[in-house]
Amino acid sequence: MVFRLLTLALVFISLISACSSKPYNYDTAINNGNIVNLHGNIKNGERLEVFYQNYKSKTKDKIRITQFTIEGDPIIYDFDFDGIDIKLRYDNSKDKHGTSNIRSTACKELIKTATKAGNDYTLKGCYGKDIDLGNDFRFEVST
C-alpha cells in the first residue's frame, strides 16, 4: 500500500514538473519580441536599431538576443541600458550540449558600423569580471 502511494506521488510530481517546464524555442523567442538568430536567419532585427537609437538618445531600454545552436538550443544575450551603461548578461544554461555558463559585464559604448550587407553592432569600453564577453560581442543585421 505504501509502495503504491509512493509510486503514485512520484508519477504525479513528474507530470506536474513536465507540464510546467516550457521549452524556449524559435517561435517562443520570436513571439516574445526577441531578436532571433537561427543560423544566420535574423528575425526582429529592426529592434536592435531601436535599441541603438535609444542608446544614442540616452533613453533606458532592454532587449534580448536569442541565438540558436545547431541542435536548436537557445543562447541568450540580455542587454539592459540604464541611460549610462549597457549591462550584458550571457546565458547558455538551456544549451543541452554545452557547459552551462552565465556571465555578465557592462560596456560604455554600442557601436554601429555600416557594412555591404547591413549594419554591424559591437560593444566597446567594457569592464567588470567578463570583459571579453562584451569586447567579443558582434551582431550583424542585414538590410
Tab-separated table of C-alpha atoms in Angstrom, residues 32-102:
chain	number	residue	atom	x	y	z
A	32	ASN	CA	8.362	37.287	-27.067
A	33	GLY	CA	9.881	40.031	-29.234
A	34	ASN	CA	13.435	38.697	-29.043
A	35	ILE	CA	15.908	39.469	-31.782
A	36	VAL	CA	16.456	35.932	-33.042
A	37	ASN	CA	19.361	34.419	-34.967
A	38	LEU	CA	18.744	30.936	-36.316
A	39	HIS	CA	21.871	30.053	-38.306
A	40	GLY	CA	22.066	33.492	-39.937
A	41	ASN	CA	18.314	33.922	-40.406
A	42	ILE	CA	17.556	37.042	-38.320
A	43	LYS	CA	14.047	37.850	-37.082
A	44	ASN	CA	13.039	41.092	-35.309
A	45	GLY	CA	16.401	42.609	-36.288
A	46	GLU	CA	14.865	46.078	-36.508
A	47	ARG	CA	14.514	46.002	-32.709
A	48	LEU	CA	18.303	46.259	-32.389
A	49	GLU	CA	18.212	49.523	-34.359
A	50	VAL	CA	15.533	50.863	-31.978
A	51	PHE	CA	17.763	49.890	-29.034
A	52	TYR	CA	20.700	51.631	-30.708
A	53	GLN	CA	18.683	54.827	-31.226
A	54	ASN	CA	17.582	54.714	-27.575
A	55	TYR	CA	21.228	54.291	-26.562
A	56	LYS	CA	22.193	57.328	-28.658
A	57	SER	CA	19.442	59.432	-27.047
A	58	LYS	CA	20.259	58.064	-23.553
A	59	THR	CA	16.782	56.534	-23.200
A	60	LYS	CA	16.565	53.442	-20.997
A	61	ASP	CA	15.826	50.236	-22.901
A	62	LYS	CA	16.134	46.453	-22.723
A	63	ILE	CA	16.438	43.825	-25.434
A	64	ARG	CA	17.057	40.118	-25.671
A	65	ILE	CA	19.008	38.476	-28.470
A	66	THR	CA	18.484	34.735	-28.738
A	67	GLN	CA	20.815	32.710	-30.921
A	68	PHE	CA	20.167	29.034	-31.543
A	69	THR	CA	22.748	26.276	-31.706
A	70	ILE	CA	22.777	23.690	-34.498
A	71	GLU	CA	20.810	21.405	-32.161
A	72	GLY	CA	18.194	24.139	-31.612
A	73	ASP	CA	19.165	25.149	-28.073
A	74	PRO	CA	18.927	28.863	-27.157
A	75	ILE	CA	21.877	31.036	-26.176
A	76	ILE	CA	20.540	34.235	-24.618
A	77	TYR	CA	22.066	37.712	-24.518
A	78	ASP	CA	20.174	40.232	-22.370
A	79	PHE	CA	21.005	43.920	-22.830
A	80	ASP	CA	19.890	46.489	-20.264
A	81	PHE	CA	20.707	50.133	-20.980
A	82	ASP	CA	20.210	52.335	-17.913
A	83	GLY	CA	20.885	55.625	-19.688
A	84	ILE	CA	24.620	55.431	-18.981
A	85	ASP	CA	25.975	51.891	-19.363
A	86	ILE	CA	24.877	48.772	-21.183
A	87	LYS	CA	24.733	45.739	-18.943
A	88	LEU	CA	25.121	42.485	-20.862
A	89	ARG	CA	24.144	39.082	-19.489
A	90	TYR	CA	25.011	35.877	-21.361
A	91	ASP	CA	23.116	32.677	-20.542
A	92	ASN	CA	23.683	29.332	-22.225
A	93	SER	CA	22.104	27.271	-19.424
A	94	LYS	CA	19.453	25.924	-21.818
A	95	ASP	CA	22.121	24.503	-24.160
A	96	LYS	CA	21.855	20.757	-23.577
A	97	HIS	CA	25.139	20.084	-25.373
A	98	GLY	CA	27.376	22.676	-23.714
A	99	THR	CA	28.655	23.607	-20.301
A	100	SER	CA	26.131	25.814	-18.512
A	101	ASN	CA	27.608	29.254	-18.125
A	102	ILE	CA	26.002	32.535	-17.073
